[in-house]
Coordinates of C-alpha atoms in Angstrom, one line a residue:
M12 CA 34.0 -37.5 8.8
T13 CA 32.5 -38.2 5.4
P14 CA 32.9 -35.6 2.7
S15 CA 29.9 -33.5 1.7
I16 CA 29.0 -31.6 -1.4
Y17 CA 30.4 -28.5 0.2
D18 CA 33.9 -30.0 0.2
A19 CA 33.7 -30.1 -3.6
M20 CA 32.7 -26.5 -4.0
P21 CA 35.2 -23.7 -4.6
I22 CA 35.5 -20.9 -2.1
K23 CA 33.7 -18.4 -4.5
V24 CA 30.7 -20.7 -4.6
L25 CA 30.7 -21.2 -0.8
E26 CA 30.9 -17.4 -0.3
E27 CA 27.9 -16.9 -2.7
I28 CA 26.0 -19.5 -0.7
E29 CA 26.8 -17.7 2.5
R30 CA 25.6 -14.3 1.0
I31 CA 22.4 -16.0 0.0
E32 CA 21.9 -17.6 3.4
T33 CA 22.4 -14.3 5.2
R34 CA 20.0 -12.4 2.8
I35 CA 17.2 -14.9 3.1
P36 CA 16.0 -13.9 6.6
V37 CA 16.3 -10.2 5.8
I38 CA 14.2 -10.6 2.7
E39 CA 11.7 -12.8 4.5
R40 CA 11.3 -10.2 7.3
R41 CA 10.8 -7.5 4.6
A42 CA 8.2 -9.7 2.9
F43 CA 6.4 -10.2 6.3
M44 CA 6.4 -6.5 6.9
L45 CA 5.0 -5.8 3.4
Q46 CA 2.4 -8.4 3.9
A47 CA 1.3 -6.8 7.2
E48 CA 1.2 -3.4 5.5
A49 CA -0.9 -4.8 2.7
Q50 CA -3.3 -6.3 5.2
D51 CA -3.5 -2.9 7.0
L52 CA -4.3 -1.2 3.7
R53 CA -7.0 -3.8 2.9
Y54 CA -8.6 -3.2 6.2
R55 CA -8.5 0.6 5.8
H56 CA -9.9 0.2 2.3
D57 CA -12.8 -1.9 3.5
E58 CA -13.5 0.4 6.4
I59 CA -13.7 3.5 4.1
I60 CA -16.1 1.7 1.8
K61 CA -18.2 0.4 4.8
S62 CA -18.4 3.9 6.3
W63 CA -19.6 5.4 3.0
T64 CA -22.1 2.5 2.5
D65 CA -23.4 3.1 6.0
K66 CA -23.6 6.9 5.3
A67 CA -25.4 6.3 2.0
A68 CA -27.9 4.0 3.8
W69 CA -28.5 6.7 6.4
E70 CA -28.5 9.9 4.2
G71 CA -29.4 8.4 0.8
L72 CA -27.1 7.8 -2.1
D73 CA -28.6 10.5 -4.2
N74 CA -28.1 13.1 -1.5
L75 CA -24.4 12.1 -1.2
I76 CA -23.9 12.3 -4.9
A77 CA -25.5 15.8 -5.0
E78 CA -23.3 16.9 -2.1
R79 CA -20.2 15.7 -4.0
H80 CA -21.2 17.6 -7.1
R81 CA -21.8 20.7 -5.0
L82 CA -18.3 20.4 -3.4
D83 CA -16.7 19.7 -6.7
M84 CA -18.2 22.9 -8.1
I85 CA -16.9 24.9 -5.1
A86 CA -13.5 23.4 -5.5
W87 CA -13.5 24.1 -9.3
H88 CA -14.1 27.8 -8.6
C89 CA -12.0 28.3 -5.5
D90 CA -9.0 26.0 -5.6
P91 CA -5.9 27.1 -7.4
L92 CA -5.2 25.6 -10.8
P93 CA -2.1 23.5 -11.3
S94 CA -0.3 26.6 -12.4
G95 CA -1.1 28.2 -9.0
I96 CA -3.3 30.9 -10.6
R97 CA -6.8 31.2 -9.1
T98 CA -9.8 31.2 -11.4
E99 CA -11.2 34.4 -9.9

C-alpha cells in the first residue's frame, strides 16, 4: 500500500477532518430545508400579492384603499395602545 497524505497528518488534524466530514451532511441538510422554507415563503408572498391584485381588479384599488383607511381609523379608536390602556 502506498502512503497517502493522511499518513503524514497528526491525529489532531485527522480528528478535525473527521469532525468536518460528519458536519457537512448535517449542514447541507439544514441548507436544503432552509432553501425549501424560503421557496415556500416566496410562493406565499406571491400568492398574497396576486390575491390582492385580483381583488383590486375586481373591487377597484381606490375602494380597497378607502376600506383600509376606514379599518385603520376603527383600529386607532378601539384597539388597546401599547400600554394596554384603551383610548376611550
